[in-house]
XYZ file of C-alpha atoms in Angstrom:
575
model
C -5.359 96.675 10.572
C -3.800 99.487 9.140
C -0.391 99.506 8.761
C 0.772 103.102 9.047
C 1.910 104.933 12.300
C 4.072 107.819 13.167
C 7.880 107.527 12.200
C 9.944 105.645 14.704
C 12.416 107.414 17.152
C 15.192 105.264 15.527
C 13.866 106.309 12.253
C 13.434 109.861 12.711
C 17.454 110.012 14.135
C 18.408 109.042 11.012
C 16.323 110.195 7.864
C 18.087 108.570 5.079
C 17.318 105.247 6.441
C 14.970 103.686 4.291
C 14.262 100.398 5.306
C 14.993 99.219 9.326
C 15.010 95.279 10.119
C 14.438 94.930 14.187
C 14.620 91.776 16.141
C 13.536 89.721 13.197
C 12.409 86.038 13.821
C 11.178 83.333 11.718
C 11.052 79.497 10.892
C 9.305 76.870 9.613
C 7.350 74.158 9.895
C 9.282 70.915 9.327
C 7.835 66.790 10.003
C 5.414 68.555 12.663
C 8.327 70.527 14.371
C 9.181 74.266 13.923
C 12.475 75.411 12.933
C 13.639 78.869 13.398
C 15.420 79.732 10.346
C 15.987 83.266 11.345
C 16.869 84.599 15.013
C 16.509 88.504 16.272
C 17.850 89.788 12.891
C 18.561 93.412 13.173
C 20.228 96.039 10.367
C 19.122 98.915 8.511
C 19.054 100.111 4.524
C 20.033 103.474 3.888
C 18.738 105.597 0.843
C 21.089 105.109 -2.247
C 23.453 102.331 -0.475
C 23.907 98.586 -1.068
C 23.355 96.464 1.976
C 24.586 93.105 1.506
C 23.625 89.660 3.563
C 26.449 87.173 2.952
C 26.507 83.312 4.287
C 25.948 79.867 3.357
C 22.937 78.449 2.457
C 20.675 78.272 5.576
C 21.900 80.778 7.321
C 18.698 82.738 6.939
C 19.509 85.203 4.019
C 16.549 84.738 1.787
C 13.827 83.756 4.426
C 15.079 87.888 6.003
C 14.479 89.007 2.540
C 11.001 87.073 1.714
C 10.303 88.188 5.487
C 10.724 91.884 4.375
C 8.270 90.932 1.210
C 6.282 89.726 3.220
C 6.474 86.127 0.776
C 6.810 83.547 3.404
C 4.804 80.253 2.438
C 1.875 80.810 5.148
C 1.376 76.952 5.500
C 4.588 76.409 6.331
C 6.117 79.917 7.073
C 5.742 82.517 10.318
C 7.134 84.963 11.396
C 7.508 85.496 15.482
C 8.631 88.695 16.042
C 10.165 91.978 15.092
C 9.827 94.950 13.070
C 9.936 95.550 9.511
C 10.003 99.667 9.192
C 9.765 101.274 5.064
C 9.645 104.686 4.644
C 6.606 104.719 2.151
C 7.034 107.865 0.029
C 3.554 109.132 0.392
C 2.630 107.636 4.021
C 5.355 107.935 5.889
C 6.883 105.186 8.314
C 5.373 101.705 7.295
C 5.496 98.739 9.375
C 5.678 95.670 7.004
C 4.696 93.197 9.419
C 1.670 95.038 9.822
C 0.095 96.024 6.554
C -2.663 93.774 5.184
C -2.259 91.861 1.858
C -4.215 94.370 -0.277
C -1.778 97.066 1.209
C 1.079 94.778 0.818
C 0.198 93.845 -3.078
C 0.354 97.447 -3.712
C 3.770 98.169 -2.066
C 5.290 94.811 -3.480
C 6.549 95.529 -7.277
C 5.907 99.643 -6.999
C 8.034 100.613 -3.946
C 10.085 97.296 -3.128
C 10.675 94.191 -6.188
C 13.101 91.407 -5.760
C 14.907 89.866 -8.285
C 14.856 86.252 -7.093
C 17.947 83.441 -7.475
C 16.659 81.432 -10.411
C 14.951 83.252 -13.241
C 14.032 79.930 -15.223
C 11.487 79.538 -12.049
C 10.466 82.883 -11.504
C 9.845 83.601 -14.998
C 6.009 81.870 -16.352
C 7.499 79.888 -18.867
C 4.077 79.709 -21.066
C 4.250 83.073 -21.589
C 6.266 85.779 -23.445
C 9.361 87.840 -21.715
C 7.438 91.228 -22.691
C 4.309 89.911 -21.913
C 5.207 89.236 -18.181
C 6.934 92.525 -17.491
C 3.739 94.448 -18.884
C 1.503 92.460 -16.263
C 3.642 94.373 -13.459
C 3.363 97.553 -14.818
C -0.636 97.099 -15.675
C -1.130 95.792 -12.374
C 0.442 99.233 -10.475
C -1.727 101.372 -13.137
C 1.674 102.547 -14.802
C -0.123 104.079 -17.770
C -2.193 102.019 -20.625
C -0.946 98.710 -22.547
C 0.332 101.078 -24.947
C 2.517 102.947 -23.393
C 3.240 99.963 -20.827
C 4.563 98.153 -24.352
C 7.135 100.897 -25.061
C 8.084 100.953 -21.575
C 9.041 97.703 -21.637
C 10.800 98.063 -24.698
C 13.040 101.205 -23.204
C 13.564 98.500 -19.920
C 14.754 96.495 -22.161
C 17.608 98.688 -23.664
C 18.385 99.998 -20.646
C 19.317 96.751 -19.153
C 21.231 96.290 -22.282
C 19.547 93.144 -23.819
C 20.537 92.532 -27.419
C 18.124 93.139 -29.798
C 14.779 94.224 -27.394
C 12.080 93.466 -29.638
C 13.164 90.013 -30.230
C 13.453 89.293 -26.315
C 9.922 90.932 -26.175
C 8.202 88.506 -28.212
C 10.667 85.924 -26.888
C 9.937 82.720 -24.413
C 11.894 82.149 -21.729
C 13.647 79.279 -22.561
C 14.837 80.490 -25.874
C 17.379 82.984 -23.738
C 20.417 82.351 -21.710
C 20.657 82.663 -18.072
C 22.197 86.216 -18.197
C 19.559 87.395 -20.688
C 17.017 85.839 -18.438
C 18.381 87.668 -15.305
C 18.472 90.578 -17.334
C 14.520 90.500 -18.086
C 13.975 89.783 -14.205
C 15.932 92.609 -13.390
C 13.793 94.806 -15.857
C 10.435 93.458 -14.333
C 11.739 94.265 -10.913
C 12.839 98.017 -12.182
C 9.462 98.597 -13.863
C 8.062 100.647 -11.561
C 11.087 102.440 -10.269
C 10.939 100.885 -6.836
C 12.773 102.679 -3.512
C 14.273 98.878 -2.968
C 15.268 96.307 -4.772
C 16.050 93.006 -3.229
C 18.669 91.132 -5.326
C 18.487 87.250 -4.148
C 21.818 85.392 -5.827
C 20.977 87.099 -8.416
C 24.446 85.794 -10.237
C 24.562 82.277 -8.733
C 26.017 79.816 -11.436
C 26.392 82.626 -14.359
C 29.683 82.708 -15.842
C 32.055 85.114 -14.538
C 31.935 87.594 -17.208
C 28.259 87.654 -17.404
C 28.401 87.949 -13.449
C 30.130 90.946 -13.671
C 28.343 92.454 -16.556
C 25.059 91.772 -13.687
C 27.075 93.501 -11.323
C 27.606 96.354 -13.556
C 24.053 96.532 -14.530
C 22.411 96.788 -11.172
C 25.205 99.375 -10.332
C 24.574 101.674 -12.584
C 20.605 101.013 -12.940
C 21.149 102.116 -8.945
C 23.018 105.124 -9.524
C 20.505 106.208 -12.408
C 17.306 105.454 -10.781
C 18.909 106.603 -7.067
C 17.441 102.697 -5.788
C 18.587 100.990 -2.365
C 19.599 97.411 -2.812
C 19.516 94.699 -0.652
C 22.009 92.811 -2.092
C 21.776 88.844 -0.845
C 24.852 86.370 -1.525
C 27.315 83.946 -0.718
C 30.521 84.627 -2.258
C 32.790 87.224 -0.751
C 34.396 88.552 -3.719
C 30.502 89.802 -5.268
C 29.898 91.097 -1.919
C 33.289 92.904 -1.973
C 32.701 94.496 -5.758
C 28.989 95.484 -5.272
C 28.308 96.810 -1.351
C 28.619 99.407 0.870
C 27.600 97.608 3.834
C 27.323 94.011 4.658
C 26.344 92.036 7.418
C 27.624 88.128 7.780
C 24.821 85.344 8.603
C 25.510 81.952 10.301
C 21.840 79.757 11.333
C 20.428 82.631 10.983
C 22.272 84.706 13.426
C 23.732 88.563 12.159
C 27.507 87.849 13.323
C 29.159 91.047 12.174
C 28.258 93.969 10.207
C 29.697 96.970 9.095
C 31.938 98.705 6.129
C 32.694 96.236 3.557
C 36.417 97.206 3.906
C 36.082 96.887 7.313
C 34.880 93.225 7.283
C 37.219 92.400 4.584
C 40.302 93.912 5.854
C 39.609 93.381 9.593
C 36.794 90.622 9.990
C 36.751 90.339 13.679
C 34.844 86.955 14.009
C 36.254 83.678 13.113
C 33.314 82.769 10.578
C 34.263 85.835 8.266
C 37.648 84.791 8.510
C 36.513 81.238 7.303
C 34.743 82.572 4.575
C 37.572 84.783 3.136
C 40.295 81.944 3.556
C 37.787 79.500 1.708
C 38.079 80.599 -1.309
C 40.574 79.779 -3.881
C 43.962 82.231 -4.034
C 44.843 83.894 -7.109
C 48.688 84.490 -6.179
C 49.078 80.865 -4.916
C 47.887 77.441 -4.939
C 47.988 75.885 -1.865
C 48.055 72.214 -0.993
C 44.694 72.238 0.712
C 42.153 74.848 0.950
C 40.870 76.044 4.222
C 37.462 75.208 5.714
C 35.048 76.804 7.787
C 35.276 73.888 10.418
C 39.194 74.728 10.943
C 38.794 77.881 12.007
C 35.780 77.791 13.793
C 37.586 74.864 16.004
C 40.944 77.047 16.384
C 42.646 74.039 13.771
C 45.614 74.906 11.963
C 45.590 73.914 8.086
C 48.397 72.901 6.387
C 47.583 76.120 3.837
C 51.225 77.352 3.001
C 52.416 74.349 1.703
C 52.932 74.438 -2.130
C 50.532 72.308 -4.239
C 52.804 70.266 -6.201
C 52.525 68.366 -10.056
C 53.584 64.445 -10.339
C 52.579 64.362 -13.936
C 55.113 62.975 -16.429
C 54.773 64.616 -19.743
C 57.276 62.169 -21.513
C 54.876 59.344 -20.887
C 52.203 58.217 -23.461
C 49.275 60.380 -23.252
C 46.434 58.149 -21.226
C 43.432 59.822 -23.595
C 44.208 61.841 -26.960
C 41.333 63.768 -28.492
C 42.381 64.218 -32.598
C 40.812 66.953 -35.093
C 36.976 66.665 -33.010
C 34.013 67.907 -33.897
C 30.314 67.996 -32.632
C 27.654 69.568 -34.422
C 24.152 70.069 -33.857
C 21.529 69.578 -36.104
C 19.731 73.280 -36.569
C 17.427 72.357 -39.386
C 15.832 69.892 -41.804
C 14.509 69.595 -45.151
C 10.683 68.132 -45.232
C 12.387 64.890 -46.066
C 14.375 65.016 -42.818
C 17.722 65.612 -44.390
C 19.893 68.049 -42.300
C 20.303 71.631 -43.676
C 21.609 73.234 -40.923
C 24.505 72.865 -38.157
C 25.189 74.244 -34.827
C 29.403 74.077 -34.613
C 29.202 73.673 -31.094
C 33.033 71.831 -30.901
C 35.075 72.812 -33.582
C 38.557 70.591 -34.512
C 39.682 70.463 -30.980
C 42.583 68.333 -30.503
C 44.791 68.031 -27.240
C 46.020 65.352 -24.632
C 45.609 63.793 -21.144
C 48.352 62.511 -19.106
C 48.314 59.690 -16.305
C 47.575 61.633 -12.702
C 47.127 64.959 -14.695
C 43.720 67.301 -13.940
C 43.266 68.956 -16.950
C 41.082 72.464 -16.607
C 38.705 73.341 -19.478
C 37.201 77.373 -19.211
C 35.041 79.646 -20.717
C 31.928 81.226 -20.849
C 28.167 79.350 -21.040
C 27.935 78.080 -24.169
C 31.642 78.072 -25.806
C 31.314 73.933 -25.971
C 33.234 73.229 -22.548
C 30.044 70.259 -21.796
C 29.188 68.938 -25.621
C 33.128 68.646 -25.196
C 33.061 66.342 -22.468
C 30.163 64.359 -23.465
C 31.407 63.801 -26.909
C 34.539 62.417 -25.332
C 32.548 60.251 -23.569
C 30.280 59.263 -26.228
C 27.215 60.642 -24.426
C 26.905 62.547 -27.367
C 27.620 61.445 -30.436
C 30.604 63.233 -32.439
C 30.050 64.524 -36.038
C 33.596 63.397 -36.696
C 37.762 63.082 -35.380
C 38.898 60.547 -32.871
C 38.803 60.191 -29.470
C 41.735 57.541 -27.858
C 42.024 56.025 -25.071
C 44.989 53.986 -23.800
C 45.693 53.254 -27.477
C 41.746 52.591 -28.616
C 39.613 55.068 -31.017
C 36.606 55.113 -28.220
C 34.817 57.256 -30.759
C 34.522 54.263 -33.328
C 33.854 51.730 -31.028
C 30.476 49.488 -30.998
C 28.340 50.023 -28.418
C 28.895 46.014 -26.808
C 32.262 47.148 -26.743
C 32.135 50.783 -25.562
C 29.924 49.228 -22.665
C 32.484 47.053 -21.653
C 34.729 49.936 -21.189
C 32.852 52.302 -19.183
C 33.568 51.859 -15.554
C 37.325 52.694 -16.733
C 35.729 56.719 -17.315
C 32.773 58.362 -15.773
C 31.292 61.636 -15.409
C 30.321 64.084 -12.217
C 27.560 66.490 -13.600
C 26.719 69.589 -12.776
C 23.514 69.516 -11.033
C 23.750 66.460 -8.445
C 20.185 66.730 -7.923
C 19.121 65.997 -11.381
C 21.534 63.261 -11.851
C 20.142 61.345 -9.448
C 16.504 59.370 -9.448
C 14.171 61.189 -6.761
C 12.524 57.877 -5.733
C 15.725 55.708 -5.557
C 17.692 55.343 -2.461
C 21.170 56.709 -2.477
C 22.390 53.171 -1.815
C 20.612 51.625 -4.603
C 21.628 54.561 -6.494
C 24.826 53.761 -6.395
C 24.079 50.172 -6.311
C 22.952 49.889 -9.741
C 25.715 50.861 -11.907
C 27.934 48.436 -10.350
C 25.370 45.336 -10.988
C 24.973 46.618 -13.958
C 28.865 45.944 -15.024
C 29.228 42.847 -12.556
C 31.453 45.057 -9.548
C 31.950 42.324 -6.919
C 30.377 39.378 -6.467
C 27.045 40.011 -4.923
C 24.709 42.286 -3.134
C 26.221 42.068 -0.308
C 30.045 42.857 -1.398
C 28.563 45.596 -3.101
C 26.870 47.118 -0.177
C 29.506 47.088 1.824
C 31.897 48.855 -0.569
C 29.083 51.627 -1.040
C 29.284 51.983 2.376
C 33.221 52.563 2.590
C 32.792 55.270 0.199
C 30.039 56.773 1.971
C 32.678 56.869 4.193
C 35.416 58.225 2.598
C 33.545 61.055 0.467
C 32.514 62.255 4.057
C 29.283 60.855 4.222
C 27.516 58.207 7.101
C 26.444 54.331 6.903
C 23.231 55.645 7.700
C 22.777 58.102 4.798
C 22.635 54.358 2.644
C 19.003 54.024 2.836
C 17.784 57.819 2.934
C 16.893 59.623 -0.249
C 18.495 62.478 -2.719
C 16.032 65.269 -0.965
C 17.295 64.821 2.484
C 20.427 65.850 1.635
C 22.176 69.765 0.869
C 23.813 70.273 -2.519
C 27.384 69.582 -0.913
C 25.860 65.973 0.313
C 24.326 65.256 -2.792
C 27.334 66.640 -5.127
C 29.717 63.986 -2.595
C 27.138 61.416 -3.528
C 27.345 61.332 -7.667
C 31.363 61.457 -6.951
C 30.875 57.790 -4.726
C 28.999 56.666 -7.498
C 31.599 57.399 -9.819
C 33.969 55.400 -7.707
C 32.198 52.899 -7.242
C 33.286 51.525 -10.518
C 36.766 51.989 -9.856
C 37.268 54.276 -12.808
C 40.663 55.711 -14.019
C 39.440 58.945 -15.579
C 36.720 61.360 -14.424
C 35.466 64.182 -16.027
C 34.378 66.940 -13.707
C 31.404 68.792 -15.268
C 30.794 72.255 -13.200
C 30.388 70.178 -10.232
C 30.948 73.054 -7.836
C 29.741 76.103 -9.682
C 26.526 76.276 -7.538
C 28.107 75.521 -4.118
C 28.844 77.979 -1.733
C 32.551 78.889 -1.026
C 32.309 76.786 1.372
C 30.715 73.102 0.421
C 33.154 74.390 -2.266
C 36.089 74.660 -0.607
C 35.568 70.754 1.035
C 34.459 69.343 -2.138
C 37.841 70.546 -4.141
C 39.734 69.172 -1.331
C 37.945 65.613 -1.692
C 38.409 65.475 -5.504
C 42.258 66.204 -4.703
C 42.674 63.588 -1.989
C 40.840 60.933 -4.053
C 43.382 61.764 -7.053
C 46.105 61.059 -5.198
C 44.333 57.790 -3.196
C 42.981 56.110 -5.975
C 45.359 57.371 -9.041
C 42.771 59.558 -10.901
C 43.132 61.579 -13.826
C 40.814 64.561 -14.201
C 39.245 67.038 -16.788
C 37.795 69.844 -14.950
C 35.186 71.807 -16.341
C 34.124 74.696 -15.325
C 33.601 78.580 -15.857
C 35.256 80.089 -13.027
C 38.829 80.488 -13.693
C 39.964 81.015 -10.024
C 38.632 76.858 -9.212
C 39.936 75.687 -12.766
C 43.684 77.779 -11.929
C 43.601 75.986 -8.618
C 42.753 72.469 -9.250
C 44.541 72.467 -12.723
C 47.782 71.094 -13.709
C 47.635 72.749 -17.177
C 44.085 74.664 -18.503
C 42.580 74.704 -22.229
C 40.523 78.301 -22.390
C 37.531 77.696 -24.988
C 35.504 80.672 -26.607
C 32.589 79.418 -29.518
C 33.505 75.783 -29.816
C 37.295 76.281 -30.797
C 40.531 76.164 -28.227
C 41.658 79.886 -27.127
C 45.249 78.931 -25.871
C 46.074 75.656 -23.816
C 48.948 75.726 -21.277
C 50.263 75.420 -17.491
C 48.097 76.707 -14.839
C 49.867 79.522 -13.459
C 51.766 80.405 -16.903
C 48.446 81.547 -18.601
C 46.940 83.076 -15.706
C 49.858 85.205 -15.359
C 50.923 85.983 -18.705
C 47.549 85.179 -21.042
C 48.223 84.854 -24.837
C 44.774 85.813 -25.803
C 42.553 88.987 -25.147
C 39.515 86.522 -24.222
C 41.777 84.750 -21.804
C 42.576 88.148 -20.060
C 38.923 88.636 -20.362
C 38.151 86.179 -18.042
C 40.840 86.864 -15.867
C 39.564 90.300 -15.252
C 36.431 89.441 -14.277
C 37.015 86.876 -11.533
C 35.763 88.312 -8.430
C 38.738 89.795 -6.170
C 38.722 89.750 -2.306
């Protein structure tokens, strides 16, 4: 079937609009039954804006913007109903929906690319960055391999990677996740498409290297005249980037309109939710809000003042002296280092009783070899590391193991911390008979179970496995395996930086109720500024291994010693 007709009435009213989404249905198939992720989805793209979709995960977002893509796993995938209208620039009025693959192939990369969430995945990682952004231009007959190589080249400047040539001949995994993003963006912008479909495309990246993103697709918009569909769910990206937005709940279009609009005078109570979730920059409240509390018309005890119980006159609980961590960079052919990678530098500083101690900066300033060489899950290349009065750092292993349950670790991605074909109860389970918790299996079970419990889990959820469960679940499992060993200091390893605002928002306001319930002591890690400032009783900033500045919370946010530190500050997404 062909799949051009005769512009639309609704099209023809309004000729700037470029791409119009009507009644929109989808879902998948799931254990034999079919779930529809998206419901009646309506909204419209005009030419030059930035449309935004903004929600939790699962509320549809990216199965509206493979729909449009027409990307939707067939064997599991369908779509039901609706509309997909493009404005093709040679054929007129285009119905997606309609077109057949070989039509779709050729629209797909030329006229409309997507940039997709994860660019480790999308990327092929057996073959070079250049390499894969030629194939796209090849493919769309955008001149010969010649001039498609100094295309890619000019791509490359233009989205401002450093050094081009090297990135050319580069692999994927040898660049960060902001140069990686960078290349995906490229690829997408190869063939100056009408549309580009951004799909979290600054989930997890550091602040500063979110905003440099931002910046990027801004200005490659404003140079190229493109219309972006710009996919998300955190408020404050939405509010810097779009025009237009439109706020998705299980896969239902709430409210649309004028970013302003929404942000100023969100009329339903969802938006609301999502604004109040995040973290305040002028205040730290006690508790943060959650979507559940306003969606049930519950008050939340937000105004009152989060308070500090930490006394600073006391011994210091852990004390980290003069510390360094290298890397080993390269070897002589007899195996004898030559070269080192300083990623902690002579970092000394303290940790009181009941204190949560934040730890900033960008991807790769030594925020996680920090809190693994203070843990001695990586070895350090020298200085001391105390706790309550013992030099952990020099300790033999018999005797470091015998320590252990008294500190333990929350990592960053849940789902790779935990084993795929292990239960969540034996999961948890096996640290504690490793280092004799309770008596037997029994005792053991049944304290699991309380924490499932208390972290805000079910008894059921004992037996079930770490891929039935959403990122929130899985990130409130690790922390009741953590306490299952009844530790006294945790170290908090970017445990919320891919959560949405949220998962987020409940998760931070676990971690602070089990401080106070069980007497923990906290460093926080992470790269947003905004969580750290909240949860923090005092914050070390970090920038290429060494310590910034270190001091109270609110002190450095509001009067910064260091231009890095304001650095940060000024890119923290503002609502």
């Amino acid at each position: 079937m062909s799949c051009i007709f005769v512009l639309s009435k609704e099209m023809n009213q309004g000729m700037d609009t470029l791409l119009s989404v009507s009644g929109l249905s989808a879902g998948f198939n799931v254990d034999g039954e079919f779930v529809q992720a998206v419901d009646d989805v309506q909204f419209d793209l005009m030419s030059g804006e930035t449309f935004a979709l903004v929600g939790e995960s699962g509320s549809g977002k990216s199965v509206t913007a493979l729909s449009v893509m027409r990307l939707l796993s067939r064997s599991a995938g369908r779509i039901l109903s609706g509309e997909i209208l493009f404005r093709h620039p040679g054929k007129g009025c285009v119905d997606l929906l309609k077109c057949t693959d070989q039509e779709m192939q050729l629209i797909r990369g030329r006229h409309v690319s997507m940039v997709f969430q994860e660019p480790m995945t999308s990327l092929n990682p057996v073959k070079r960055c250049g390499q894969q952004v030629i194939e796209s231009l090849l493919w769309h007959r955008q001149g010969d391999k010649k001039h498609a190589e100094s295309r890619v080249l000019e791509l490359f400047q233009e989205v401002k990677l450093p050094d081009p040539k090297r990135v050319y001949r580069a692999w994927p995994h040898e660049l960060s996740g902001g140069q990686k993003q960078r290349v995906m963006i490229a690829m997408a912008m190869a063939c100056n498409p009408s549309i580009l479909i951004a799909d979290e495309p600054t989930t997890a990246l550091d602040v500063t290297v979110q905003k440099s993103i931002l910046e990027l697709i801004r200005k490659l918009q404003e140079t190229h005249g493109t219309s972006v569909l710009f996919i998300s769910h955190d408020l404050g990206v939405v509010r810097q980037i779009a025009d237009r937005a439109a706020v998705m709940r299980n896969g239902i279009i709430l409210e649309q309109g004028r970013v302003d609009d929404l942000f100023l005078k969100p009329k339903h109570p969802y938006t609301k939710a999502l604004i109040a979730c995040r973290p305040p920059l002028d205040s730290r409240p006690e508790r943060l809000a959650v979507v559940e509390d306003f969606l049930n018309e519950r008050k939340t005890a937000t105004s009152v003042a989060k308070t500090s119980a930490v006394d600073y006159e006391k011994k210091p609980l852990l004390e980290v002296k003069n510390l360094r961590s290298w890397y080993v960079t390269g070897k002589s052919i007899w195996g004898k280092p030559l070269n080192h990678f300083k990623a902690v530098e002579d970092i000394s500083f303290s940790v009181y009783k009941g204190e949560t101690l934040g730890l900033v900066g960008e991807s790769g300033c030594g925020k996680t070899t920090l809190g693994r060489s203070i843990m001695r899950l990586i070895e350090p290349h020298s200085g001391m590391v105390i706790y309550k009065g013992k030099d952990i750092s020099r300790l033999r292993a018999s005797e470091l193991r015998k320590l252990r349950p008294k500190f333990q670790i929350i990592f960053q991605d849940p789902y790779a911390s935990l084993t795929p074909g292990i239960s969540v109860g034996n999961a948890i389970m096996e640290p504690m008979r490793v280092h004799g918790i309770l008596k037997n299996k029994k005792e053991r079970k049944q304290r699991i179970i309380e924490l499932l419990l208390r972290v805000g889990l079910e008894e059921k959820h004992y037996d079930r496995y770490p891929h039935e469960f959403s990122g929130g679940q899985r990130q409130r499992i690790c922390i009741a395996r953590a306490l299952a060993l009844d530790p006294e200091f945790l170290i908090c390893d970017e445990s919320v930086s891919a959560l949405d605002v949220s998962v987020q928002a409940q998760v931070l306001n676990l971690l602070n109720d089990l401080k106070k319930e069980f007497g923990l002591t906290f460093i926080f890690i992470s790269h947003d500024l905004s969580v750290v400032k909240y949860m923090s009783d005092r914050i070390i900033v970090m920038k290429n291994g060494q310590m910034e500045e270190i001091n109270e919370a609110d002190a450095l946010y509001l009067n910064p010693e260091s231009d890095y530190t304001q650095k940060l500050i000024d890119a923290i997404p503002s609502l």
